[in-house]
PDB file of C-alpha atoms in Angstrom:
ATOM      1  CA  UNK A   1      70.190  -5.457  24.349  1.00  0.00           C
ATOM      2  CA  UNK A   2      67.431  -4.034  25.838  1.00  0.00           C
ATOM      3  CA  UNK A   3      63.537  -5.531  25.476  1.00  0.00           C
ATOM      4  CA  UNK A   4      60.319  -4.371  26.205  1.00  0.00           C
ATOM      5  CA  UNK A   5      56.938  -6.445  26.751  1.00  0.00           C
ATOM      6  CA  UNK A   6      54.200  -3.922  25.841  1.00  0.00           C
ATOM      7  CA  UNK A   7      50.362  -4.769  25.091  1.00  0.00           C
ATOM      8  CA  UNK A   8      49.003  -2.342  21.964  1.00  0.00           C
ATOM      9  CA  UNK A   9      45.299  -1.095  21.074  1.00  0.00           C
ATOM     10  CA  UNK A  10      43.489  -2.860  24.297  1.00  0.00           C
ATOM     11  CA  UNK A  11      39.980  -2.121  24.538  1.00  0.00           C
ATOM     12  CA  UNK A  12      40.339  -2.252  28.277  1.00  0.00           C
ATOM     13  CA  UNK A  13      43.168  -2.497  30.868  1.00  0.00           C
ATOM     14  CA  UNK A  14      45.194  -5.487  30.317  1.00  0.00           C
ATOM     15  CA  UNK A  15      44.474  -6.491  26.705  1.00  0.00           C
ATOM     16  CA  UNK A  16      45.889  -5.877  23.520  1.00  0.00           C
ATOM     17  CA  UNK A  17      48.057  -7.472  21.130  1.00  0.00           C
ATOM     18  CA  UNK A  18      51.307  -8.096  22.490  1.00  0.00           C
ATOM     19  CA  UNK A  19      54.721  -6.717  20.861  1.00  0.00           C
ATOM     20  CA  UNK A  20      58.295  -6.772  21.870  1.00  0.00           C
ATOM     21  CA  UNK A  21      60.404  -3.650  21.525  1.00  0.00           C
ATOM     22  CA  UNK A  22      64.171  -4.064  21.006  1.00  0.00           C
ATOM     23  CA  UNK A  23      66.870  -1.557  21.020  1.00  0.00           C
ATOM     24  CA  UNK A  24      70.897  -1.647  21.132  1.00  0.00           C
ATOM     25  CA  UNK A  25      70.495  -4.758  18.831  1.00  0.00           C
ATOM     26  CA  UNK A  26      73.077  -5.083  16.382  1.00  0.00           C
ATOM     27  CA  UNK A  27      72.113  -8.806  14.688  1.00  0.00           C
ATOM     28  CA  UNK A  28      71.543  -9.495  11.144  1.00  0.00           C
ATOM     29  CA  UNK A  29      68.194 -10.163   9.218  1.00  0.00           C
ATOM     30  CA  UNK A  30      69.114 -14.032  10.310  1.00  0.00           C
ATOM     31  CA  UNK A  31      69.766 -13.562  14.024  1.00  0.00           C
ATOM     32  CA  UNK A  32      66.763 -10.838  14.453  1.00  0.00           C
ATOM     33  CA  UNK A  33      64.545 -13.543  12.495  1.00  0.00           C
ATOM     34  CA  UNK A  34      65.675 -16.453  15.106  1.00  0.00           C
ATOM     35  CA  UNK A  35      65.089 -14.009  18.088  1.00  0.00           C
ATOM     36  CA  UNK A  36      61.627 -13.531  16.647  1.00  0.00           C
ATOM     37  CA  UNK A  37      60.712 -17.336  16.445  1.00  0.00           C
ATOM     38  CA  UNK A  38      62.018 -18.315  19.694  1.00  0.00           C
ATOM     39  CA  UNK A  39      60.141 -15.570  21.649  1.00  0.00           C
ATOM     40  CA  UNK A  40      56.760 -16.540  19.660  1.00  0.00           C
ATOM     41  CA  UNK A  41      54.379 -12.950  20.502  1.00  0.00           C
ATOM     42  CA  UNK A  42      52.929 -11.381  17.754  1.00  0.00           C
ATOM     43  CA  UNK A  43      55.545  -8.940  16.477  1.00  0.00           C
ATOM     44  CA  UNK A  44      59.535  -7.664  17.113  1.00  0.00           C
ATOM     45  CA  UNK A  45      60.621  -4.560  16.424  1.00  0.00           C
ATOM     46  CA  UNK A  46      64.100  -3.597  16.308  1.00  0.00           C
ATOM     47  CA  UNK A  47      65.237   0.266  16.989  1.00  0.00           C
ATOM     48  CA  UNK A  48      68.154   0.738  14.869  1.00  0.00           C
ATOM     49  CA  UNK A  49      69.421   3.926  15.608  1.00  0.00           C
ATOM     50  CA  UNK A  50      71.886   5.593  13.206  1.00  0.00           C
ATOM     51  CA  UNK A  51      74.895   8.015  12.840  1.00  0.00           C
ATOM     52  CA  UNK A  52      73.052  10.501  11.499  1.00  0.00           C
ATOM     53  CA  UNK A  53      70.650  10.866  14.326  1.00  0.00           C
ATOM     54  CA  UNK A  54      67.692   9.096  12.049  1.00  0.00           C
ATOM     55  CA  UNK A  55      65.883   6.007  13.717  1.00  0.00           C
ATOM     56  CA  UNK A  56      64.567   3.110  11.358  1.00  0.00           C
ATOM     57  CA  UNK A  57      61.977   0.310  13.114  1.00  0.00           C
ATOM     58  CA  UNK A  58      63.190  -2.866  11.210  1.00  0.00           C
ATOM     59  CA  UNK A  59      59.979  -5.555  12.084  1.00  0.00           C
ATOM     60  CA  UNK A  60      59.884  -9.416  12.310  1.00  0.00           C
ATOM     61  CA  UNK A  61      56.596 -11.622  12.825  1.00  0.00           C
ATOM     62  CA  UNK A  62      57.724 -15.436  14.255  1.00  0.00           C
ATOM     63  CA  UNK A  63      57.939 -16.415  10.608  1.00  0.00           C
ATOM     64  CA  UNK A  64      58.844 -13.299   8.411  1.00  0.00           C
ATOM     65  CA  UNK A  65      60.424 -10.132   8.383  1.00  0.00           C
ATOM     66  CA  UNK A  66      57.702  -7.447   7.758  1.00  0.00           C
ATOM     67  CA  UNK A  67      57.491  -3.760   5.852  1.00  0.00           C
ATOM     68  CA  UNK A  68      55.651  -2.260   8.280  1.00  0.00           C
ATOM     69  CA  UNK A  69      53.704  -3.522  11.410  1.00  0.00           C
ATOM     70  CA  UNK A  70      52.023  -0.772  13.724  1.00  0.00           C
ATOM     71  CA  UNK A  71      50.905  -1.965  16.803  1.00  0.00           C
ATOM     72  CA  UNK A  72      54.561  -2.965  16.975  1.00  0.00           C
ATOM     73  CA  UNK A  73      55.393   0.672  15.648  1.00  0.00           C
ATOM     74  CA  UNK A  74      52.677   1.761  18.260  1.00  0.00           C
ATOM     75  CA  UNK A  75      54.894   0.151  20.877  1.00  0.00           C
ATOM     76  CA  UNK A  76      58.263   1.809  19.622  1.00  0.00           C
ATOM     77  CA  UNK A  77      56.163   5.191  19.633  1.00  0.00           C
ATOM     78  CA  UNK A  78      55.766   4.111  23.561  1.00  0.00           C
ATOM     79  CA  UNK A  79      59.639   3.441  23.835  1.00  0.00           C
ATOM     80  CA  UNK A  80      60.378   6.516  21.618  1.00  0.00           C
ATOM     81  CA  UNK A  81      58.133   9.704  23.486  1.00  0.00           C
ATOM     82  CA  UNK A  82      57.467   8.743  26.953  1.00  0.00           C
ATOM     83  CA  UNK A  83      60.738   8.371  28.539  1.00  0.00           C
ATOM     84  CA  UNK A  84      61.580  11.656  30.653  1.00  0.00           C
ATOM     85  CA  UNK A  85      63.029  13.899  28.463  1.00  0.00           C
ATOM     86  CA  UNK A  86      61.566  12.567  25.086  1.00  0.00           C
ATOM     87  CA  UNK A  87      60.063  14.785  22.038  1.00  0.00           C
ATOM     88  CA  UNK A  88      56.686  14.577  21.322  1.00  0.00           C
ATOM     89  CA  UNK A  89      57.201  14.398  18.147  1.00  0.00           C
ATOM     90  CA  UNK A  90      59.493  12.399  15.954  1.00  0.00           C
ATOM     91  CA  UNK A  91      60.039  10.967  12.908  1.00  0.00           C
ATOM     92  CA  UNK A  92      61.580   7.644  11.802  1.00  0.00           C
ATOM     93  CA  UNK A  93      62.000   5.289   8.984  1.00  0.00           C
ATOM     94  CA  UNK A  94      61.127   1.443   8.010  1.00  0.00           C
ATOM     95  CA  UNK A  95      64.086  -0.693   7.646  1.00  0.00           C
ATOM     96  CA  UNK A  96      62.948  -2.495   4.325  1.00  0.00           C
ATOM     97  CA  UNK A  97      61.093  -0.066   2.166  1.00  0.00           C
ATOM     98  CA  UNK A  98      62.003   3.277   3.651  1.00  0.00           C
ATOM     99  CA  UNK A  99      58.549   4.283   4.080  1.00  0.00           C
ATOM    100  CA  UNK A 100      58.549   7.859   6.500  1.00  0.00           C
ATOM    101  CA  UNK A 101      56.367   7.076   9.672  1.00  0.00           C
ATOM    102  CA  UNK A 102      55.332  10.504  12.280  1.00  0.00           C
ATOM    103  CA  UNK A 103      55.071   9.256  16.124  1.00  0.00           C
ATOM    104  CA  UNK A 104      52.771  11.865  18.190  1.00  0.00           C
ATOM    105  CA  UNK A 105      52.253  12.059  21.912  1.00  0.00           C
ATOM    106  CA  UNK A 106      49.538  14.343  22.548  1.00  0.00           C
ATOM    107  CA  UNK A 107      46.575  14.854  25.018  1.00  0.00           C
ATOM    108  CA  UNK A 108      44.680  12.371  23.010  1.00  0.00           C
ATOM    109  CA  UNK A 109      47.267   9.734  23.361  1.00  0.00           C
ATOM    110  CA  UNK A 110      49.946   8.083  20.891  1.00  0.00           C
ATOM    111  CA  UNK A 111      49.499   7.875  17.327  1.00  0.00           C
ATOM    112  CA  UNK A 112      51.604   6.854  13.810  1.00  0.00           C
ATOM    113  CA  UNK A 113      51.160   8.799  10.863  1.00  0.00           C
ATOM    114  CA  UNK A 114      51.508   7.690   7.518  1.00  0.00           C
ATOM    115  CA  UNK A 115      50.495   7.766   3.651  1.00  0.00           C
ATOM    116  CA  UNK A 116      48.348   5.900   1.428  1.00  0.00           C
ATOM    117  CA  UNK A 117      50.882   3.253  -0.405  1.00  0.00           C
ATOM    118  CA  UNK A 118      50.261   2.007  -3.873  1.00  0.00           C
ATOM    119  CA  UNK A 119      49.004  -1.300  -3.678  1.00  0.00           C
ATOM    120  CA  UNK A 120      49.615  -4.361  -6.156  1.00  0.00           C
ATOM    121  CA  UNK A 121      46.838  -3.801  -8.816  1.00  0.00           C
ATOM    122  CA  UNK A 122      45.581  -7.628  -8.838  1.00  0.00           C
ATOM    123  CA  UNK A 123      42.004  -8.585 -10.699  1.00  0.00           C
ATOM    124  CA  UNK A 124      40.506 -10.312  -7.644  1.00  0.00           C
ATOM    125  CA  UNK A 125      38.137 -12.548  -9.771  1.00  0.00           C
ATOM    126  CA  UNK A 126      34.495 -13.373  -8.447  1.00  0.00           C
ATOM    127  CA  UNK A 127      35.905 -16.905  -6.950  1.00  0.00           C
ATOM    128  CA  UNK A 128      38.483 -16.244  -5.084  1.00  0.00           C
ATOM    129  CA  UNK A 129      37.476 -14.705  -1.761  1.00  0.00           C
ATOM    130  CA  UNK A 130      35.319 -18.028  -1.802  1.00  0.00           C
ATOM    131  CA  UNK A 131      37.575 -19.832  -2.092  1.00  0.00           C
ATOM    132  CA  UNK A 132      40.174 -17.987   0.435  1.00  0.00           C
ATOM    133  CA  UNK A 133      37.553 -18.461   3.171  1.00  0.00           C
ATOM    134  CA  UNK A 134      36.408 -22.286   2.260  1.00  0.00           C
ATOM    135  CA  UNK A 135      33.096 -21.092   2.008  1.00  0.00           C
ATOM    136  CA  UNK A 136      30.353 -19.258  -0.519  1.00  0.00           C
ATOM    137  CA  UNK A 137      31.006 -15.626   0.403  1.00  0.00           C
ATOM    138  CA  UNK A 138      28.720 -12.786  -0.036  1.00  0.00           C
ATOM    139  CA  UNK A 139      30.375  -9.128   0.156  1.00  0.00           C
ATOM    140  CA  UNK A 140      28.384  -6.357   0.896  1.00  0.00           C
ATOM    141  CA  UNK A 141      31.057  -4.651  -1.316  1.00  0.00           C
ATOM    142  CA  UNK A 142      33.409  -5.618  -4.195  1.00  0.00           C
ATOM    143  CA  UNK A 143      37.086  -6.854  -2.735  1.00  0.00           C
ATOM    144  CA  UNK A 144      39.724  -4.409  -3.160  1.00  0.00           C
ATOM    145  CA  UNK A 145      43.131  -4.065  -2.070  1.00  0.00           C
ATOM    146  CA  UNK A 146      44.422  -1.556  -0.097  1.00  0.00           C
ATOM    147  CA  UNK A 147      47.540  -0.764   1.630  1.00  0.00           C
ATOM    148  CA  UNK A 148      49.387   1.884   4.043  1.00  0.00           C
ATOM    149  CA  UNK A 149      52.792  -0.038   4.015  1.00  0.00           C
ATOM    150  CA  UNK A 150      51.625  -3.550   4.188  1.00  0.00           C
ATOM    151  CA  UNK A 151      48.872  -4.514   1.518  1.00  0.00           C
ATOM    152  CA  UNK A 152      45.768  -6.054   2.447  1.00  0.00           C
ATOM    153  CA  UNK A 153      42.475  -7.887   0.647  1.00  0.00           C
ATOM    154  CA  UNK A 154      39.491  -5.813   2.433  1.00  0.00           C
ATOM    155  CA  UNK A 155      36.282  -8.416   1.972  1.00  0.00           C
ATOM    156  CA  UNK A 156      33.304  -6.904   3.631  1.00  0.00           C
ATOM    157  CA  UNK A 157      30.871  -9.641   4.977  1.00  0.00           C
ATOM    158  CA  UNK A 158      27.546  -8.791   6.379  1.00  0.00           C
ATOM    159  CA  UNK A 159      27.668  -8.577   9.973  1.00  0.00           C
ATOM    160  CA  UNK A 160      29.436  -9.629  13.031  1.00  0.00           C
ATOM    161  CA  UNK A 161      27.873 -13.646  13.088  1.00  0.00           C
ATOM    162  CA  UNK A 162      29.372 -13.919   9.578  1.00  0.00           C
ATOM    163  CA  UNK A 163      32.616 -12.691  10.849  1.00  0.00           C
ATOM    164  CA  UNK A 164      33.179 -14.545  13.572  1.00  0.00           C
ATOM    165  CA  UNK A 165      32.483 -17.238  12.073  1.00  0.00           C
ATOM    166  CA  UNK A 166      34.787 -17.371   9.409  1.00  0.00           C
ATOM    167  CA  UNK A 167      37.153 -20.285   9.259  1.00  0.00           C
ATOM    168  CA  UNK A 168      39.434 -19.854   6.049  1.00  0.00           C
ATOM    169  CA  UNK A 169      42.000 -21.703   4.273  1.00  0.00           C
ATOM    170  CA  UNK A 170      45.283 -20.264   5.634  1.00  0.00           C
ATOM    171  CA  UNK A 171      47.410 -22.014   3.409  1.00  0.00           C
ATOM    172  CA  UNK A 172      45.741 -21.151   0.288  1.00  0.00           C
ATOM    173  CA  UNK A 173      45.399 -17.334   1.870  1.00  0.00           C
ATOM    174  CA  UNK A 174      49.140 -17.607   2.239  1.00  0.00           C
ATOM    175  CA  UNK A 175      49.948 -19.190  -1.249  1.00  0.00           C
ATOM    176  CA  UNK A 176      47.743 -16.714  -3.440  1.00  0.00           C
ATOM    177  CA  UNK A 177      49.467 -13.701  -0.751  1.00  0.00           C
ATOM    178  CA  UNK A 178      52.486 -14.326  -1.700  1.00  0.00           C
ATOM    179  CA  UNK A 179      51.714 -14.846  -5.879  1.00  0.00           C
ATOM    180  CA  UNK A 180      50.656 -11.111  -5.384  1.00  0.00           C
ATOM    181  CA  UNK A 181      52.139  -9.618  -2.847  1.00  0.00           C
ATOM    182  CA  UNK A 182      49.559  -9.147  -0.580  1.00  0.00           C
ATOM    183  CA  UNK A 183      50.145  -9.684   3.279  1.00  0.00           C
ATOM    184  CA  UNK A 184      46.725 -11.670   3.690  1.00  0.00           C
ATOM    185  CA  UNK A 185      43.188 -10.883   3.928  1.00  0.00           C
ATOM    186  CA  UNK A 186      41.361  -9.254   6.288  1.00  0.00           C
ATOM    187  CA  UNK A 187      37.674  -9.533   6.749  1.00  0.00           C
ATOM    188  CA  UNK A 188      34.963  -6.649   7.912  1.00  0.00           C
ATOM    189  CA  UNK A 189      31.510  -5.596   8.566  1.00  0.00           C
ATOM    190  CA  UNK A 190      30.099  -2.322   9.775  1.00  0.00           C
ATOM    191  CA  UNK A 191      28.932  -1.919  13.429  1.00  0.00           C
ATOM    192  CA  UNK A 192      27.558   1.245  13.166  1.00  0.00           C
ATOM    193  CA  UNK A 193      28.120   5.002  12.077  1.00  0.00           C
ATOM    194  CA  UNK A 194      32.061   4.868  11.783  1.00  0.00           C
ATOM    195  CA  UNK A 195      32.068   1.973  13.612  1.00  0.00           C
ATOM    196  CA  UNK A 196      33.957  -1.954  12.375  1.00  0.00           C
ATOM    197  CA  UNK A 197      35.063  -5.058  13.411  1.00  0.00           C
ATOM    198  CA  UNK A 198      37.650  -7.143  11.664  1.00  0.00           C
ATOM    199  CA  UNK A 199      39.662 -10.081  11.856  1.00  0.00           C
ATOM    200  CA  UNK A 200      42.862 -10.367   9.915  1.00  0.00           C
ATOM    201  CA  UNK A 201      43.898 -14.150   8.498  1.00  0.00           C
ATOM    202  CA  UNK A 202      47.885 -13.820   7.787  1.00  0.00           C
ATOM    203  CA  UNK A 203      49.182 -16.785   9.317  1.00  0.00           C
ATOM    204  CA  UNK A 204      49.545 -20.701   8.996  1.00  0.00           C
ATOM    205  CA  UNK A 205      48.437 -21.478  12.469  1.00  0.00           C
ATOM    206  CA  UNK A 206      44.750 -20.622  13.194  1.00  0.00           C
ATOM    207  CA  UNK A 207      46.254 -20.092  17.124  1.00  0.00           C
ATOM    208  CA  UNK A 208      48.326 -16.717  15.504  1.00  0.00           C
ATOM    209  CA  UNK A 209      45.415 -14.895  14.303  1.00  0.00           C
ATOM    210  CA  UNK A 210      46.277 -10.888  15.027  1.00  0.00           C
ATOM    211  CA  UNK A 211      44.262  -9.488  18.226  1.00  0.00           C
ATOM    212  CA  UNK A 212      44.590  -5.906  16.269  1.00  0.00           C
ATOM    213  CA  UNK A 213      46.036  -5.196  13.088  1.00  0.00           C
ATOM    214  CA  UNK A 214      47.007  -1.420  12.683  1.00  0.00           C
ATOM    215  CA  UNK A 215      48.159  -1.933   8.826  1.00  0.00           C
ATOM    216  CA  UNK A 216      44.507  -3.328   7.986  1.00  0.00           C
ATOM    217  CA  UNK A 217      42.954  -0.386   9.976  1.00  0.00           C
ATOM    218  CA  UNK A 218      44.760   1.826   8.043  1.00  0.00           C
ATOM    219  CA  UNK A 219      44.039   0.459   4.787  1.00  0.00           C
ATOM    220  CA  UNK A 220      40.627   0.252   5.582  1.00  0.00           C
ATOM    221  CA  UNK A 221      40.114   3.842   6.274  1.00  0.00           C
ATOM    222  CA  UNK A 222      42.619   4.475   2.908  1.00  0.00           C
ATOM    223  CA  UNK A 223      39.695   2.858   1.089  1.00  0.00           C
ATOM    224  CA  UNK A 224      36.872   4.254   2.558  1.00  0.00           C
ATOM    225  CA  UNK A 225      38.478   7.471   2.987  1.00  0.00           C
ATOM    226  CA  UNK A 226      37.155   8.386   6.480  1.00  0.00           C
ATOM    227  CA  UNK A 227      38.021   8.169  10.267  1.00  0.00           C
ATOM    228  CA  UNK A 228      36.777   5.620  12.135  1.00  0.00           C
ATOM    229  CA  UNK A 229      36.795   2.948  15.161  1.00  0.00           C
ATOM    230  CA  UNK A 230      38.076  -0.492  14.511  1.00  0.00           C
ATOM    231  CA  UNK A 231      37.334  -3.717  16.896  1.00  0.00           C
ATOM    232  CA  UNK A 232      39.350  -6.593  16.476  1.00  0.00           C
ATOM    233  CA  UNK A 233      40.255  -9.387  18.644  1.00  0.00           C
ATOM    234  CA  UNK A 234      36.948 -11.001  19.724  1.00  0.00           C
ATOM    235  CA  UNK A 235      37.122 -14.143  18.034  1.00  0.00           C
ATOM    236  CA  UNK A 236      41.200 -14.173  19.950  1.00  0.00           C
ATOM    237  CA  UNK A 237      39.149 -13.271  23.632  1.00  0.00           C
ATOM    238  CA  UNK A 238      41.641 -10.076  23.522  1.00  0.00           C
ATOM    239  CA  UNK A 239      39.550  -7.209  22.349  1.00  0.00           C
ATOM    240  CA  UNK A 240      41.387  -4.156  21.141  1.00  0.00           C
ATOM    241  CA  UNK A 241      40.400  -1.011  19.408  1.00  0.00           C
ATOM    242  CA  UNK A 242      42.207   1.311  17.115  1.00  0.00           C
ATOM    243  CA  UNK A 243      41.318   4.540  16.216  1.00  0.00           C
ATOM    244  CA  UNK A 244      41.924   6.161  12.678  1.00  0.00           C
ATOM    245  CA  UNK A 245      42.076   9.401  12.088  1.00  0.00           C
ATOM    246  CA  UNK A 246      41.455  10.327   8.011  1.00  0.00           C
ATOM    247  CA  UNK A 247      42.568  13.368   6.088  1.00  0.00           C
ATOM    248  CA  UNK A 248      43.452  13.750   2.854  1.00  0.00           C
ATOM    249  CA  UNK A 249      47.122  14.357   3.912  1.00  0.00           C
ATOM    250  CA  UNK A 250      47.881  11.592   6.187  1.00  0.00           C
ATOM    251  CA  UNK A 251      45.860   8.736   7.958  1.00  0.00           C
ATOM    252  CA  UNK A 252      46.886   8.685  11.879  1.00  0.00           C
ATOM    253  CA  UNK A 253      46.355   5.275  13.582  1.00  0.00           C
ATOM    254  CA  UNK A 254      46.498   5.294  17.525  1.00  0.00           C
ATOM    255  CA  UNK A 255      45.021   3.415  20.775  1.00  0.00           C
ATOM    256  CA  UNK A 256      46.148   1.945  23.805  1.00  0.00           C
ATOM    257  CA  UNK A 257      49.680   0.920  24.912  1.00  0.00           C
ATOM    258  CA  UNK A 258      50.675  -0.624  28.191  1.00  0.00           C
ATOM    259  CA  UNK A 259      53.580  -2.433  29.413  1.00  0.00           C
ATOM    260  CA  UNK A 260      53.221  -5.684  30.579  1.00  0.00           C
ATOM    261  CA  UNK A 261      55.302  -7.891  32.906  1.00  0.00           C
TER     262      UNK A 261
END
C-alpha cells in the first residue's frame, strides 16, 4: 500500500483541505471504511486499478463511503498526471455509481471534468432551511438542489456576516439528508462579479466542517450555469479556492494541490 498526504484548493501555500490518496489497496468496503476512521482527514480515496487498463477512485469520508468527492479526486488527478511519464489526460471511473470523471494537466493547472447529475426532486417547503440552520433564514434566492455526483441543498444567504455566522443543526441536516438523499447543505452568498463564498454543513461534529467542497462548487455553478470563483474555508482558518469552469458540455472544477508531510 502506498499513501499520499496532499493539501487540495489552498488559497495560498500551505492550506487546503487535506486528502489521502491510496493505491495498491486491495481491502473491502469494511477495511477501506476502518482505514478511513482511524486516519481522521477529510477524505480517502482508493485507486483501484483494473485488468482492463480502466482506473475507478472508490472514496470514504471518516464516517461514510462517498459517490464522488473532488478535492479527493483533485488529489488522485495529482497522483494520476504528474509522475514522470504520466498522460495529461485521462479518464477514470467512480467506484459506486460509475459516474465518468476527465483529469487534465494543463498550463492552467489540474482540473476534473464532469456532468450535471440528476438530482432527487424534493419540495423543499418554506420551513425547512429554518429549521436546518436553527435560525429564521432569509434567502436571497429560493433553495434548490443541485448535484454533479453528490447532491447538495444550495441556500443563498445575504452576505458573508450571515455566513459565517451560521451555526446549524447537524443532526437534523443529517436526518432530513439522508430521508432524501441529499449529502447536506451548503450555504452561499455572492462576493462579487463571479465571485462566492460557501461553507458546506455535512457532518455530525461541528470540528469536520469541509475547508473546500469541490461537489458543492460544482453544483453551484450547475445551477447558476456559469464559471466562477468559490472561497471556502474561512470560518475552518484554512482558506481555499476552487475554480469552475462552465459550459454547456461539461463543468471543470480545479485549484491548488500540494503535498504535505
Amino acid at each position: 500500500m502506498i499513501v499520499h498526504l496532499l493539501k487540495c484548493f489552498g488559497a495560498a501555500p500551505g492550506g487546503g483541505n487535506a486528502a489521502l490518496v491510496v493505491e495498491n489497496d486491495h481491502g473491502n468496503v469494511t477495511a477501506r471504511q476502518a482505514f478511513a476512521r482511524e486516519r481522521q482527514v477529510s477524505a480517502c480515496v482508493f485507486i483501484d486499478r483494473q485488468a482492463n487498463g480502466g482506473i475507478v477512485l472508490d472514496y470514504f469520508y471518516p464516517h461514510t463511503r462517498s459517490p464522488l468527492c473532488l478535492h479527493a479526486t483533485l488529489a488522485a488527478t495529482h497522483v494520476l498526471l504528474t509522475a514522470p511519464g504520466a498522460p495529461a489526460t485521462l479518464t477514470v471511473t467512480t467506484a459506486m455509481r460509475g459516474q465518468a470523471l476527465q483529469l487534465v494537466r494543463s498550463a492552467a493547472g489540474l482540473f476534473i471534468g464532469l456532468a450535471p447529475q440528476p438530482a432527487p426532486a424534493v419540495s423543499v417547503e418554506k420551513y425547512i432551511p429554518s429549521e436546518l440552520m436553527g435560525q429564521h433564514m432569509h434567502l436571497l434566492s429560493p433553495p434548490v438542489i443541485a448535484s454533479v455526483g453528490s447532491p447538495k441543498l444550495l441556500l443563498e444567504v445575504a452576505d458573508r456576516t450571515t455566513l459565517r455566522a451560521l451555526r446549524p443543526n447537524l443532526e437534523l441536516i443529517a436526518d432530513w439528508s439522508a430521508l432524501h438523499k441529499v449529502s447536506g447543505c451548503y450555504a452561499y452568498c455572492r462576493t462579487g462579479e463571479n465571485a462566492y463564498e460557501g461553507r458546506n454543513f455535512n457532518h455530525l461534529d461541528p470540528a469536520l466542517e469541509d475547508s473546500a467542497t469541490g461537489v458543492a462548487a460544482g453544483a453551484l455553478a450547475a445551477h447558476l450555469q456559469q464559471s466562477l470563483d468559490l472561497h471556502q474555508g474561512h470560518v475552518t482558518q484554512q482558506p481555499c479556492l476552487i475554480e469552475v469552469q462552465y459550459s454547456a458540455q461539461a463543468i471543470w472544477v480545479g485549484g491548488m494541490v500540494q503535498r504535505s508531510t
